[in-house]
Amino acid sequence: MQDLNKLWKIFNEEYTDTGLVKGAFSAPGRVNLIGEHTDYNEGFVLPMAIGKKIIMLGQLRNDRMVRVFDLGYNTEIDFSLDKLIPLRKDTWGNYLMGVVDEIQKAGFSLRGANLIFTSNIPQRAGLSSSAALEVVTALTMAKLNSLEIEPVEMAHLCRRAENNFVGVACGIMDQYVSCLGQKNYALFIDCRSNDYELVPFKDHNYQIVICNSKIQRGLVNSKYNKRKEECKMATEFFKHKLNREIRALRDITIDEYKKYQAQLPKVTARRARHVISENYRVQAGVKALREENFSAFGQLMIESHQSLKDDYEVSCAELDILVDLALKQEGVLGARMTGAGFGGCTVNLIEKNYIDCFKKSIKNEYKKNTGINPDIYVTPPANGAKVLELR
């Protein structure tokens, strides 16, 4: 990541100084440690912010125009705060436009701005570069305009931007952890109440390591929607079987599932088993981290991957290869696919002393098996969005 002085130099070459307030801001990507496909079932997730982030520099303008320069793609867009229409080209701009749209809908007054940003979050890898862009835009526009928007409110605002303007029906997890993440803590989120807790991840003997399969997530909407539909069918089934209020699979206990699973269609039963057991794994994982029982947490990660692979069927050959290779390495306590699936990354829990050997071995073996050079990122839990400087 370029240092701020270099970025300000680029900014000043790109834009004429307006004499108004300027500043630099950042927001991180995230990796989900455990709790996959539980969010839209009103369940539990346990992500953490990662050391990869987006940095945005901005300065207010004297008019209602916003100009944005993306350093990664070397492209620029501009739009009026009074005429926000989704772009068909340079669609990354819709994340920014959606955010300023939601800020204005919330009753805040904005001025135009000149913005540049740079990112080292891998795109289409399931590490939430889009949520980071939303959050850093919200923080930049809020601080430049002297607006007081609390982190939780900002996360919800960014989620609405993605739901309403971009048109992606995401949950709250990505925006929450980008806003609320803290160094040395994972973030336990209840996706029904939106309550959250910081969970310590402080043991200096263990590290989170992310392996990028380089298979871009083919999160085909039809597959994702099919899973949601299957979960809804299972929920309706249990509503009729159990004499109590049931809103989502989150409300079904493992014993209740076991009692009636044979009456469900086989595929629907597998989908339900994943979600119900995964919610228990997240809660057990939080307990394990609080007790600094990293071997127990690693075992839960392994069980999560098996469930995602066999019951939910959202893994792919390359992710399975990465997990299998990881579990053969010395010092690895746990490994699983992370994110929605069908490509993207795995997340691994490793004893620090073995990380160098792990990286070398995984790169060699994965290349041998797939012909692909994987990217590997070592990252402790990082801080959420923050102001780097105001001028």
mmCIF file of C-alpha atoms in Angstrom:
data_model
loop_
_atom_site.group_PDB
_atom_site.id
_atom_site.type_symbol
_atom_site.label_atom_id
_atom_site.label_comp_id
_atom_site.label_asym_id
_atom_site.label_seq_id
_atom_site.Cartn_x
_atom_site.Cartn_y
_atom_site.Cartn_z
ATOM 1 C CA MET A 1 0.000 0.000 0.000
ATOM 2 C CA GLN A 2 1.369 3.387 -1.006
ATOM 3 C CA ASP A 3 2.199 5.788 1.808
ATOM 4 C CA LEU A 4 0.073 8.882 2.396
ATOM 5 C CA ASN A 5 2.641 11.376 1.134
ATOM 6 C CA LYS A 6 2.761 9.636 -2.239
ATOM 7 C CA LEU A 7 -1.019 9.477 -2.362
ATOM 8 C CA TRP A 8 -1.351 13.187 -1.567
ATOM 9 C CA LYS A 9 1.137 13.909 -4.353
ATOM 10 C CA ILE A 10 -1.085 11.987 -6.797
ATOM 11 C CA PHE A 11 -4.169 13.719 -5.396
ATOM 12 C CA ASN A 12 -2.652 17.169 -5.870
ATOM 13 C CA GLU A 13 -1.615 16.320 -9.435
ATOM 14 C CA GLU A 14 -5.152 15.155 -10.210
ATOM 15 C CA TYR A 15 -7.163 17.938 -8.557
ATOM 16 C CA THR A 16 -6.833 21.684 -7.991
ATOM 17 C CA ASP A 17 -6.855 22.605 -4.289
ATOM 18 C CA THR A 18 -10.276 24.003 -3.365
ATOM 19 C CA GLY A 19 -9.071 25.461 -0.075
ATOM 20 C CA LEU A 20 -11.675 23.397 1.782
ATOM 21 C CA VAL A 21 -11.252 20.564 4.301
ATOM 22 C CA LYS A 22 -9.392 17.450 3.149
ATOM 23 C CA GLY A 23 -8.527 14.119 4.745
ATOM 24 C CA ALA A 24 -7.413 10.498 4.393
ATOM 25 C CA PHE A 25 -9.433 7.491 5.555
ATOM 26 C CA SER A 26 -9.280 3.685 5.451
ATOM 27 C CA ALA A 27 -11.598 0.666 5.725
ATOM 28 C CA PRO A 28 -10.583 -3.025 5.794
ATOM 29 C CA GLY A 29 -11.767 -6.147 4.039
ATOM 30 C CA ARG A 30 -12.798 -9.140 6.113
ATOM 31 C CA VAL A 31 -12.566 -12.895 6.363
ATOM 32 C CA ASN A 32 -15.248 -15.026 7.959
ATOM 33 C CA LEU A 33 -13.672 -17.420 10.469
ATOM 34 C CA ILE A 34 -16.784 -19.572 10.825
ATOM 35 C CA GLY A 35 -20.520 -19.266 10.154
ATOM 36 C CA GLU A 36 -21.237 -19.592 6.428
ATOM 37 C CA HIS A 37 -24.704 -19.227 4.849
ATOM 38 C CA THR A 38 -26.161 -18.648 8.309
ATOM 39 C CA ASP A 39 -26.677 -14.903 7.850
ATOM 40 C CA TYR A 40 -29.813 -15.079 5.683
ATOM 41 C CA ASN A 41 -31.156 -17.751 8.044
ATOM 42 C CA GLU A 42 -31.061 -15.189 10.896
ATOM 43 C CA GLY A 43 -28.190 -17.065 12.505
ATOM 44 C CA PHE A 44 -24.674 -16.356 13.779
ATOM 45 C CA VAL A 45 -21.391 -15.401 12.090
ATOM 46 C CA LEU A 46 -17.832 -14.801 13.333
ATOM 47 C CA PRO A 47 -15.791 -12.645 10.920
ATOM 48 C CA MET A 48 -12.719 -10.492 11.539
ATOM 49 C CA ALA A 49 -11.322 -7.432 9.781
ATOM 50 C CA ILE A 50 -8.100 -8.173 7.864
ATOM 51 C CA GLY A 51 -4.909 -6.200 7.260
ATOM 52 C CA LYS A 52 -5.857 -5.481 3.634
ATOM 53 C CA LYS A 53 -7.786 -2.268 3.108
ATOM 54 C CA ILE A 54 -8.914 0.614 0.927
ATOM 55 C CA ILE A 55 -7.412 4.063 1.509
ATOM 56 C CA MET A 56 -9.397 7.064 0.272
ATOM 57 C CA LEU A 57 -8.258 10.688 0.114
ATOM 58 C CA GLY A 58 -10.783 13.461 -0.331
ATOM 59 C CA GLN A 59 -11.393 17.193 -0.340
ATOM 60 C CA LEU A 60 -14.653 19.112 -0.373
ATOM 61 C CA ARG A 61 -15.645 21.124 -3.455
ATOM 62 C CA ASN A 62 -17.581 24.372 -3.797
ATOM 63 C CA ASP A 63 -20.312 22.707 -5.881
ATOM 64 C CA ARG A 64 -22.497 19.554 -5.921
ATOM 65 C CA MET A 65 -20.217 17.423 -8.103
ATOM 66 C CA VAL A 66 -18.294 14.357 -6.919
ATOM 67 C CA ARG A 67 -15.228 13.289 -8.901
ATOM 68 C CA VAL A 68 -13.627 9.940 -8.065
ATOM 69 C CA PHE A 69 -10.328 8.543 -9.338
ATOM 70 C CA ASP A 70 -9.702 4.804 -8.903
ATOM 71 C CA LEU A 71 -5.927 4.349 -8.809
ATOM 72 C CA GLY A 72 -6.164 0.578 -9.269
ATOM 73 C CA TYR A 73 -7.944 0.779 -12.607
ATOM 74 C CA ASN A 74 -6.691 4.254 -13.496
ATOM 75 C CA THR A 75 -10.243 5.383 -14.250
ATOM 76 C CA GLU A 76 -12.301 8.371 -13.177
ATOM 77 C CA ILE A 77 -16.026 8.963 -12.825
ATOM 78 C CA ASP A 78 -18.017 12.019 -11.853
ATOM 79 C CA PHE A 79 -21.623 12.501 -10.797
ATOM 80 C CA SER A 80 -23.918 15.123 -9.310
ATOM 81 C CA LEU A 81 -25.294 14.752 -5.796
ATOM 82 C CA ASP A 82 -28.608 15.896 -7.293
ATOM 83 C CA LYS A 83 -28.767 13.250 -10.014
ATOM 84 C CA LEU A 84 -27.750 9.789 -8.857
ATOM 85 C CA ILE A 85 -28.341 7.209 -11.588
ATOM 86 C CA PRO A 86 -26.683 3.752 -11.499
ATOM 87 C CA LEU A 87 -23.802 3.345 -13.953
ATOM 88 C CA ARG A 88 -23.709 0.558 -16.539
ATOM 89 C CA LYS A 89 -19.997 1.053 -17.155
ATOM 90 C CA ASP A 90 -17.477 1.485 -14.290
ATOM 91 C CA THR A 91 -20.055 -0.147 -12.034
ATOM 92 C CA TRP A 92 -17.713 0.174 -9.026
ATOM 93 C CA GLY A 93 -18.972 3.760 -8.935
ATOM 94 C CA ASN A 94 -22.425 2.533 -7.921
ATOM 95 C CA TYR A 95 -21.107 1.585 -4.473
ATOM 96 C CA LEU A 96 -20.035 5.197 -3.888
ATOM 97 C CA MET A 97 -23.197 6.667 -5.401
ATOM 98 C CA GLY A 98 -25.368 4.364 -3.301
ATOM 99 C CA VAL A 99 -23.617 5.508 -0.128
ATOM 100 C CA VAL A 100 -24.047 9.240 -0.809
ATOM 101 C CA ASP A 101 -27.663 8.530 -1.798
ATOM 102 C CA GLU A 102 -28.336 6.869 1.563
ATOM 103 C CA ILE A 103 -26.533 9.632 3.498
ATOM 104 C CA GLN A 104 -28.791 12.199 1.840
ATOM 105 C CA LYS A 105 -31.899 10.053 2.379
ATOM 106 C CA ALA A 106 -30.997 9.957 6.086
ATOM 107 C CA GLY A 107 -31.434 13.738 6.120
ATOM 108 C CA PHE A 108 -27.796 14.802 6.046
ATOM 109 C CA SER A 109 -26.573 17.636 3.844
ATOM 110 C CA LEU A 110 -23.546 16.975 1.617
ATOM 111 C CA ARG A 111 -21.218 19.057 -0.505
ATOM 112 C CA GLY A 112 -19.394 17.801 -3.592
ATOM 113 C CA ALA A 113 -15.941 16.271 -3.240
ATOM 114 C CA ASN A 114 -12.802 15.224 -5.101
ATOM 115 C CA LEU A 115 -11.800 11.670 -4.145
ATOM 116 C CA ILE A 116 -9.074 9.168 -4.982
ATOM 117 C CA PHE A 117 -8.725 5.656 -3.607
ATOM 118 C CA THR A 118 -6.390 2.676 -3.727
ATOM 119 C CA SER A 119 -6.959 -0.888 -2.539
ATOM 120 C CA ASN A 120 -4.891 -3.986 -1.794
ATOM 121 C CA ILE A 121 -7.953 -6.168 -1.064
ATOM 122 C CA PRO A 122 -8.090 -8.919 -3.698
ATOM 123 C CA GLN A 123 -11.237 -8.515 -5.779
ATOM 124 C CA ARG A 124 -13.803 -11.271 -6.351
ATOM 125 C CA ALA A 125 -12.047 -13.388 -3.701
ATOM 126 C CA GLY A 126 -14.775 -13.211 -1.054
ATOM 127 C CA LEU A 127 -12.859 -10.742 1.158
ATOM 128 C CA SER A 128 -15.428 -7.932 0.918
ATOM 129 C CA SER A 129 -13.709 -5.279 -1.172
ATOM 130 C CA SER A 130 -17.167 -3.895 -2.022
ATOM 131 C CA ALA A 131 -18.179 -3.399 1.634
ATOM 132 C CA ALA A 132 -14.805 -1.756 2.330
ATOM 133 C CA LEU A 133 -15.417 0.683 -0.546
ATOM 134 C CA GLU A 134 -18.863 1.530 0.810
ATOM 135 C CA VAL A 135 -17.580 2.049 4.347
ATOM 136 C CA VAL A 136 -14.540 4.157 3.389
ATOM 137 C CA THR A 137 -16.795 6.335 1.191
ATOM 138 C CA ALA A 138 -19.289 6.809 4.019
ATOM 139 C CA LEU A 139 -16.534 7.693 6.492
ATOM 140 C CA THR A 140 -14.874 10.093 4.039
ATOM 141 C CA MET A 141 -18.071 11.960 3.155
ATOM 142 C CA ALA A 142 -19.194 12.063 6.792
ATOM 143 C CA LYS A 143 -15.936 13.467 8.155
ATOM 144 C CA LEU A 144 -15.362 15.954 5.321
ATOM 145 C CA ASN A 145 -18.892 17.286 5.870
ATOM 146 C CA SER A 146 -18.555 17.261 9.701
ATOM 147 C CA LEU A 147 -21.408 14.762 10.098
ATOM 148 C CA GLU A 148 -21.777 12.602 13.199
ATOM 149 C CA ILE A 149 -22.678 9.078 12.045
ATOM 150 C CA GLU A 150 -22.077 6.321 14.594
ATOM 151 C CA PRO A 151 -20.307 3.149 13.338
ATOM 152 C CA VAL A 152 -23.402 0.918 13.685
ATOM 153 C CA GLU A 153 -25.551 3.471 11.855
ATOM 154 C CA MET A 154 -22.856 3.775 9.177
ATOM 155 C CA ALA A 155 -22.801 -0.010 8.664
ATOM 156 C CA HIS A 156 -26.575 -0.112 8.195
ATOM 157 C CA LEU A 157 -26.415 2.840 5.829
ATOM 158 C CA CYS A 158 -23.791 1.056 3.704
ATOM 159 C CA ARG A 159 -25.829 -2.131 3.654
ATOM 160 C CA ARG A 160 -28.866 -0.187 2.435
ATOM 161 C CA ALA A 161 -26.688 1.318 -0.294
ATOM 162 C CA GLU A 162 -25.761 -2.153 -1.531
ATOM 163 C CA ASN A 163 -29.331 -3.475 -1.218
ATOM 164 C CA ASN A 164 -31.139 -0.502 -2.741
ATOM 165 C CA PHE A 165 -28.755 1.178 -5.202
ATOM 166 C CA VAL A 166 -26.368 -1.604 -6.240
ATOM 167 C CA GLY A 167 -29.116 -4.227 -6.068
ATOM 168 C CA VAL A 168 -27.261 -6.916 -4.087
ATOM 169 C CA ALA A 169 -29.307 -8.525 -1.296
ATOM 170 C CA CYS A 170 -26.368 -8.805 1.146
ATOM 171 C CA GLY A 171 -26.646 -9.196 4.907
ATOM 172 C CA ILE A 172 -25.050 -6.910 7.497
ATOM 173 C CA MET A 173 -21.890 -8.940 8.246
ATOM 174 C CA ASP A 174 -19.428 -7.330 5.816
ATOM 175 C CA GLN A 175 -20.318 -3.724 6.619
ATOM 176 C CA TYR A 176 -20.443 -4.439 10.367
ATOM 177 C CA VAL A 177 -16.960 -5.881 10.558
ATOM 178 C CA SER A 178 -15.485 -3.201 8.262
ATOM 179 C CA CYS A 179 -16.927 -0.522 10.574
ATOM 180 C CA LEU A 180 -16.604 -2.251 13.950
ATOM 181 C CA GLY A 181 -13.594 -4.570 13.700
ATOM 182 C CA GLN A 182 -10.814 -4.185 16.244
ATOM 183 C CA LYS A 183 -7.216 -5.322 16.380
ATOM 184 C CA ASN A 184 -6.873 -8.710 18.156
ATOM 185 C CA TYR A 185 -10.649 -9.339 18.141
ATOM 186 C CA ALA A 186 -13.083 -11.286 15.999
ATOM 187 C CA LEU A 187 -16.673 -9.994 15.767
ATOM 188 C CA PHE A 188 -19.546 -12.261 16.827
ATOM 189 C CA ILE A 189 -22.747 -11.093 15.111
ATOM 190 C CA ASP A 190 -26.331 -12.188 15.697
ATOM 191 C CA CYS A 191 -27.856 -11.705 12.238
ATOM 192 C CA ARG A 192 -31.395 -11.553 13.650
ATOM 193 C CA SER A 193 -30.983 -8.842 16.268
ATOM 194 C CA ASN A 194 -27.826 -7.280 14.697
ATOM 195 C CA ASP A 195 -26.284 -7.385 18.182
ATOM 196 C CA TYR A 196 -22.529 -7.943 18.225
ATOM 197 C CA GLU A 197 -19.713 -8.793 20.616
ATOM 198 C CA LEU A 198 -15.970 -8.481 20.267
ATOM 199 C CA VAL A 199 -14.304 -11.850 20.900
ATOM 200 C CA PRO A 200 -10.592 -11.861 21.877
ATOM 201 C CA PHE A 201 -8.184 -13.470 19.421
ATOM 202 C CA LYS A 202 -4.962 -12.640 21.215
ATOM 203 C CA ASP A 203 -2.916 -15.799 21.424
ATOM 204 C CA HIS A 204 0.450 -14.927 19.930
ATOM 205 C CA ASN A 205 1.219 -18.565 19.055
ATOM 206 C CA TYR A 206 -1.487 -18.825 16.395
ATOM 207 C CA GLN A 207 -2.229 -16.901 13.224
ATOM 208 C CA ILE A 208 -4.942 -16.680 10.600
ATOM 209 C CA VAL A 209 -3.660 -17.377 7.085
ATOM 210 C CA ILE A 210 -5.835 -16.880 3.991
ATOM 211 C CA CYS A 211 -5.229 -18.843 0.780
ATOM 212 C CA ASN A 212 -6.698 -17.411 -2.427
ATOM 213 C CA SER A 213 -7.589 -20.217 -4.832
ATOM 214 C CA LYS A 214 -7.578 -17.697 -7.716
ATOM 215 C CA ILE A 215 -10.864 -19.233 -8.810
ATOM 216 C CA GLN A 216 -13.125 -16.218 -9.092
ATOM 217 C CA ARG A 217 -16.300 -16.816 -7.215
ATOM 218 C CA GLY A 218 -18.845 -18.034 -9.694
ATOM 219 C CA LEU A 219 -21.533 -17.175 -7.176
ATOM 220 C CA VAL A 220 -24.204 -17.780 -9.721
ATOM 221 C CA ASN A 221 -27.303 -16.044 -8.427
ATOM 222 C CA SER A 222 -29.441 -19.036 -9.318
ATOM 223 C CA LYS A 223 -27.376 -21.321 -7.014
ATOM 224 C CA TYR A 224 -27.439 -18.815 -4.168
ATOM 225 C CA ASN A 225 -31.186 -18.248 -4.552
ATOM 226 C CA LYS A 226 -31.754 -22.002 -4.775
ATOM 227 C CA ARG A 227 -30.040 -22.490 -1.387
ATOM 228 C CA LYS A 228 -32.176 -19.742 0.136
ATOM 229 C CA GLU A 229 -35.299 -21.380 -1.277
ATOM 230 C CA GLU A 230 -34.296 -24.787 0.121
ATOM 231 C CA CYS A 231 -33.759 -23.247 3.560
ATOM 232 C CA LYS A 232 -37.156 -21.576 3.340
ATOM 233 C CA MET A 233 -38.775 -24.933 2.471
ATOM 234 C CA ALA A 234 -37.113 -26.543 5.498
ATOM 235 C CA THR A 235 -38.258 -23.690 7.735
ATOM 236 C CA GLU A 236 -41.872 -24.090 6.539
ATOM 237 C CA PHE A 237 -41.663 -27.832 7.203
ATOM 238 C CA PHE A 238 -40.578 -27.296 10.818
ATOM 239 C CA LYS A 239 -43.211 -24.597 11.306
ATOM 240 C CA HIS A 240 -45.864 -27.223 10.637
ATOM 241 C CA LYS A 241 -44.185 -29.897 12.749
ATOM 242 C CA LEU A 242 -43.377 -27.897 15.880
ATOM 243 C CA ASN A 243 -46.004 -26.090 17.876
ATOM 244 C CA ARG A 244 -44.151 -22.792 18.380
ATOM 245 C CA GLU A 245 -43.052 -19.699 16.499
ATOM 246 C CA ILE A 246 -40.321 -20.416 13.944
ATOM 247 C CA ARG A 247 -38.985 -17.650 11.731
ATOM 248 C CA ALA A 248 -35.838 -19.287 10.362
ATOM 249 C CA LEU A 249 -33.652 -22.398 10.650
ATOM 250 C CA ARG A 250 -31.879 -20.592 13.474
ATOM 251 C CA ASP A 251 -34.900 -21.534 15.647
ATOM 252 C CA ILE A 252 -34.486 -25.309 15.199
ATOM 253 C CA THR A 253 -32.436 -27.318 17.682
ATOM 254 C CA ILE A 254 -30.219 -30.195 16.585
ATOM 255 C CA ASP A 255 -32.445 -32.668 18.482
ATOM 256 C CA GLU A 256 -35.557 -31.375 16.712
ATOM 257 C CA TYR A 257 -33.783 -31.683 13.381
ATOM 258 C CA LYS A 258 -32.738 -35.277 14.096
ATOM 259 C CA LYS A 259 -36.276 -36.212 15.110
ATOM 260 C CA TYR A 260 -37.826 -35.105 11.815
ATOM 261 C CA GLN A 261 -35.000 -35.164 9.269
ATOM 262 C CA ALA A 262 -36.165 -38.418 7.665
ATOM 263 C CA GLN A 263 -39.439 -36.725 6.696
ATOM 264 C CA LEU A 264 -37.685 -34.024 4.659
ATOM 265 C CA PRO A 265 -36.615 -34.467 1.033
ATOM 266 C CA LYS A 266 -32.973 -35.627 1.129
ATOM 267 C CA VAL A 267 -31.427 -32.491 -0.405
ATOM 268 C CA THR A 268 -33.519 -30.144 1.753
ATOM 269 C CA ALA A 269 -32.534 -32.170 4.827
ATOM 270 C CA ARG A 270 -28.835 -31.728 4.009
ATOM 271 C CA ARG A 271 -29.208 -27.976 3.518
ATOM 272 C CA ALA A 272 -31.024 -27.638 6.841
ATOM 273 C CA ARG A 273 -28.453 -29.808 8.632
ATOM 274 C CA HIS A 274 -25.649 -27.504 7.495
ATOM 275 C CA VAL A 275 -27.330 -24.297 8.697
ATOM 276 C CA ILE A 276 -28.511 -25.726 12.040
ATOM 277 C CA SER A 277 -25.154 -27.352 12.834
ATOM 278 C CA GLU A 278 -23.191 -24.315 11.603
ATOM 279 C CA ASN A 279 -25.019 -22.044 14.040
ATOM 280 C CA TYR A 280 -23.954 -24.356 16.857
ATOM 281 C CA ARG A 281 -20.380 -24.376 15.537
ATOM 282 C CA VAL A 282 -20.240 -20.560 15.624
ATOM 283 C CA GLN A 283 -21.419 -20.462 19.228
ATOM 284 C CA ALA A 284 -18.997 -23.228 20.190
ATOM 285 C CA GLY A 285 -16.248 -21.361 18.321
ATOM 286 C CA VAL A 286 -16.869 -18.183 20.321
ATOM 287 C CA LYS A 287 -16.622 -20.202 23.536
ATOM 288 C CA ALA A 288 -13.390 -21.849 22.332
ATOM 289 C CA LEU A 289 -11.768 -18.486 21.521
ATOM 290 C CA ARG A 290 -12.808 -17.006 24.855
ATOM 291 C CA GLU A 291 -11.168 -19.985 26.569
ATOM 292 C CA GLU A 292 -8.131 -19.740 24.232
ATOM 293 C CA ASN A 293 -8.833 -23.321 23.138
ATOM 294 C CA PHE A 294 -7.443 -22.986 19.624
ATOM 295 C CA SER A 295 -7.356 -26.717 18.902
ATOM 296 C CA ALA A 296 -11.119 -26.881 19.547
ATOM 297 C CA PHE A 297 -11.684 -23.890 17.270
ATOM 298 C CA GLY A 298 -9.596 -25.526 14.542
ATOM 299 C CA GLN A 299 -11.662 -28.723 14.736
ATOM 300 C CA LEU A 300 -14.862 -26.668 14.329
ATOM 301 C CA MET A 301 -13.381 -25.081 11.193
ATOM 302 C CA ILE A 302 -12.686 -28.541 9.751
ATOM 303 C CA GLU A 303 -16.252 -29.683 10.513
ATOM 304 C CA SER A 304 -17.607 -26.495 8.940
ATOM 305 C CA HIS A 305 -15.803 -27.187 5.678
ATOM 306 C CA GLN A 306 -17.059 -30.762 5.509
ATOM 307 C CA SER A 307 -20.604 -29.505 6.026
ATOM 308 C CA LEU A 308 -20.244 -26.810 3.362
ATOM 309 C CA LYS A 309 -18.784 -29.350 0.955
ATOM 310 C CA ASP A 310 -21.155 -32.282 1.539
ATOM 311 C CA ASP A 311 -24.405 -30.851 2.954
ATOM 312 C CA TYR A 312 -24.576 -27.363 1.456
ATOM 313 C CA GLU A 313 -22.567 -28.181 -1.688
ATOM 314 C CA VAL A 314 -21.027 -24.727 -2.173
ATOM 315 C CA SER A 315 -17.354 -25.691 -2.286
ATOM 316 C CA CYS A 316 -15.407 -26.480 -5.461
ATOM 317 C CA ALA A 317 -12.498 -28.773 -6.386
ATOM 318 C CA GLU A 318 -9.835 -26.089 -5.887
ATOM 319 C CA LEU A 319 -11.096 -25.071 -2.431
ATOM 320 C CA ASP A 320 -11.215 -28.728 -1.388
ATOM 321 C CA ILE A 321 -7.638 -29.215 -2.620
ATOM 322 C CA LEU A 322 -6.448 -26.216 -0.591
ATOM 323 C CA VAL A 323 -8.171 -27.504 2.553
ATOM 324 C CA ASP A 324 -6.855 -31.066 2.073
ATOM 325 C CA LEU A 325 -3.318 -29.798 1.479
ATOM 326 C CA ALA A 326 -3.486 -27.524 4.528
ATOM 327 C CA LEU A 327 -4.628 -30.294 6.852
ATOM 328 C CA LYS A 328 -1.587 -32.379 5.872
ATOM 329 C CA GLN A 329 0.790 -29.602 6.995
ATOM 330 C CA GLU A 330 2.416 -29.576 10.406
ATOM 331 C CA GLY A 331 1.103 -26.905 12.766
ATOM 332 C CA VAL A 332 -2.299 -26.502 11.054
ATOM 333 C CA LEU A 333 -5.193 -26.660 13.543
ATOM 334 C CA GLY A 334 -8.039 -25.910 11.136
ATOM 335 C CA ALA A 335 -8.887 -25.088 7.526
ATOM 336 C CA ARG A 336 -12.111 -24.318 5.672
ATOM 337 C CA MET A 337 -13.496 -22.497 2.681
ATOM 338 C CA THR A 338 -14.676 -19.006 3.584
ATOM 339 C CA GLY A 339 -17.277 -16.797 1.949
ATOM 340 C CA ALA A 340 -20.226 -17.770 -0.190
ATOM 341 C CA GLY A 341 -18.316 -20.480 -2.038
ATOM 342 C CA PHE A 342 -17.914 -21.707 -5.630
ATOM 343 C CA GLY A 343 -14.389 -20.216 -5.563
ATOM 344 C CA GLY A 344 -12.561 -17.571 -3.551
ATOM 345 C CA CYS A 345 -10.482 -18.299 -0.449
ATOM 346 C CA THR A 346 -9.811 -20.688 2.379
ATOM 347 C CA VAL A 347 -9.073 -19.581 5.945
ATOM 348 C CA ASN A 348 -6.541 -21.494 8.032
ATOM 349 C CA LEU A 349 -5.528 -21.502 11.701
ATOM 350 C CA ILE A 350 -1.798 -22.188 12.023
ATOM 351 C CA GLU A 351 0.906 -22.214 14.694
ATOM 352 C CA LYS A 352 3.130 -19.260 13.891
ATOM 353 C CA ASN A 353 6.363 -21.262 13.796
ATOM 354 C CA TYR A 354 5.068 -23.283 10.836
ATOM 355 C CA ILE A 355 3.770 -20.462 8.628
ATOM 356 C CA ASP A 356 6.819 -20.176 6.350
ATOM 357 C CA CYS A 357 6.832 -23.942 5.699
ATOM 358 C CA PHE A 358 3.071 -23.859 5.167
ATOM 359 C CA LYS A 359 3.274 -21.098 2.551
ATOM 360 C CA LYS A 360 6.052 -22.795 0.619
ATOM 361 C CA SER A 361 4.392 -26.210 0.643
ATOM 362 C CA ILE A 362 0.895 -24.957 -0.264
ATOM 363 C CA LYS A 363 2.224 -22.882 -3.172
ATOM 364 C CA ASN A 364 4.159 -25.847 -4.577
ATOM 365 C CA GLU A 365 1.474 -28.488 -4.069
ATOM 366 C CA TYR A 366 -1.461 -26.359 -5.227
ATOM 367 C CA LYS A 367 0.436 -25.383 -8.392
ATOM 368 C CA LYS A 368 1.238 -29.055 -8.977
ATOM 369 C CA ASN A 369 -2.425 -30.046 -8.559
ATOM 370 C CA THR A 370 -4.129 -27.189 -10.418
ATOM 371 C CA GLY A 371 -1.552 -25.282 -12.469
ATOM 372 C CA ILE A 372 -2.499 -22.158 -10.491
ATOM 373 C CA ASN A 373 -0.224 -20.017 -8.294
ATOM 374 C CA PRO A 374 -2.242 -19.255 -5.142
ATOM 375 C CA ASP A 375 -1.910 -16.019 -3.206
ATOM 376 C CA ILE A 376 -1.365 -16.374 0.542
ATOM 377 C CA TYR A 377 -2.048 -13.617 3.084
ATOM 378 C CA VAL A 378 -1.034 -13.742 6.748
ATOM 379 C CA THR A 379 -3.189 -11.429 8.834
ATOM 380 C CA PRO A 380 -4.084 -10.977 12.496
ATOM 381 C CA PRO A 381 -7.502 -9.411 13.269
ATOM 382 C CA ALA A 382 -7.251 -5.743 12.225
ATOM 383 C CA ASN A 383 -8.916 -2.450 13.089
ATOM 384 C CA GLY A 384 -12.076 -1.304 11.355
ATOM 385 C CA ALA A 385 -12.582 1.937 9.443
ATOM 386 C CA LYS A 386 -10.628 4.921 10.711
ATOM 387 C CA VAL A 387 -9.534 8.492 10.029
ATOM 388 C CA LEU A 388 -5.884 8.550 8.982
ATOM 389 C CA GLU A 389 -5.629 12.333 8.952
ATOM 390 C CA LEU A 390 -7.671 15.519 8.534
ATOM 391 C CA ARG A 391 -6.135 18.656 7.074
#
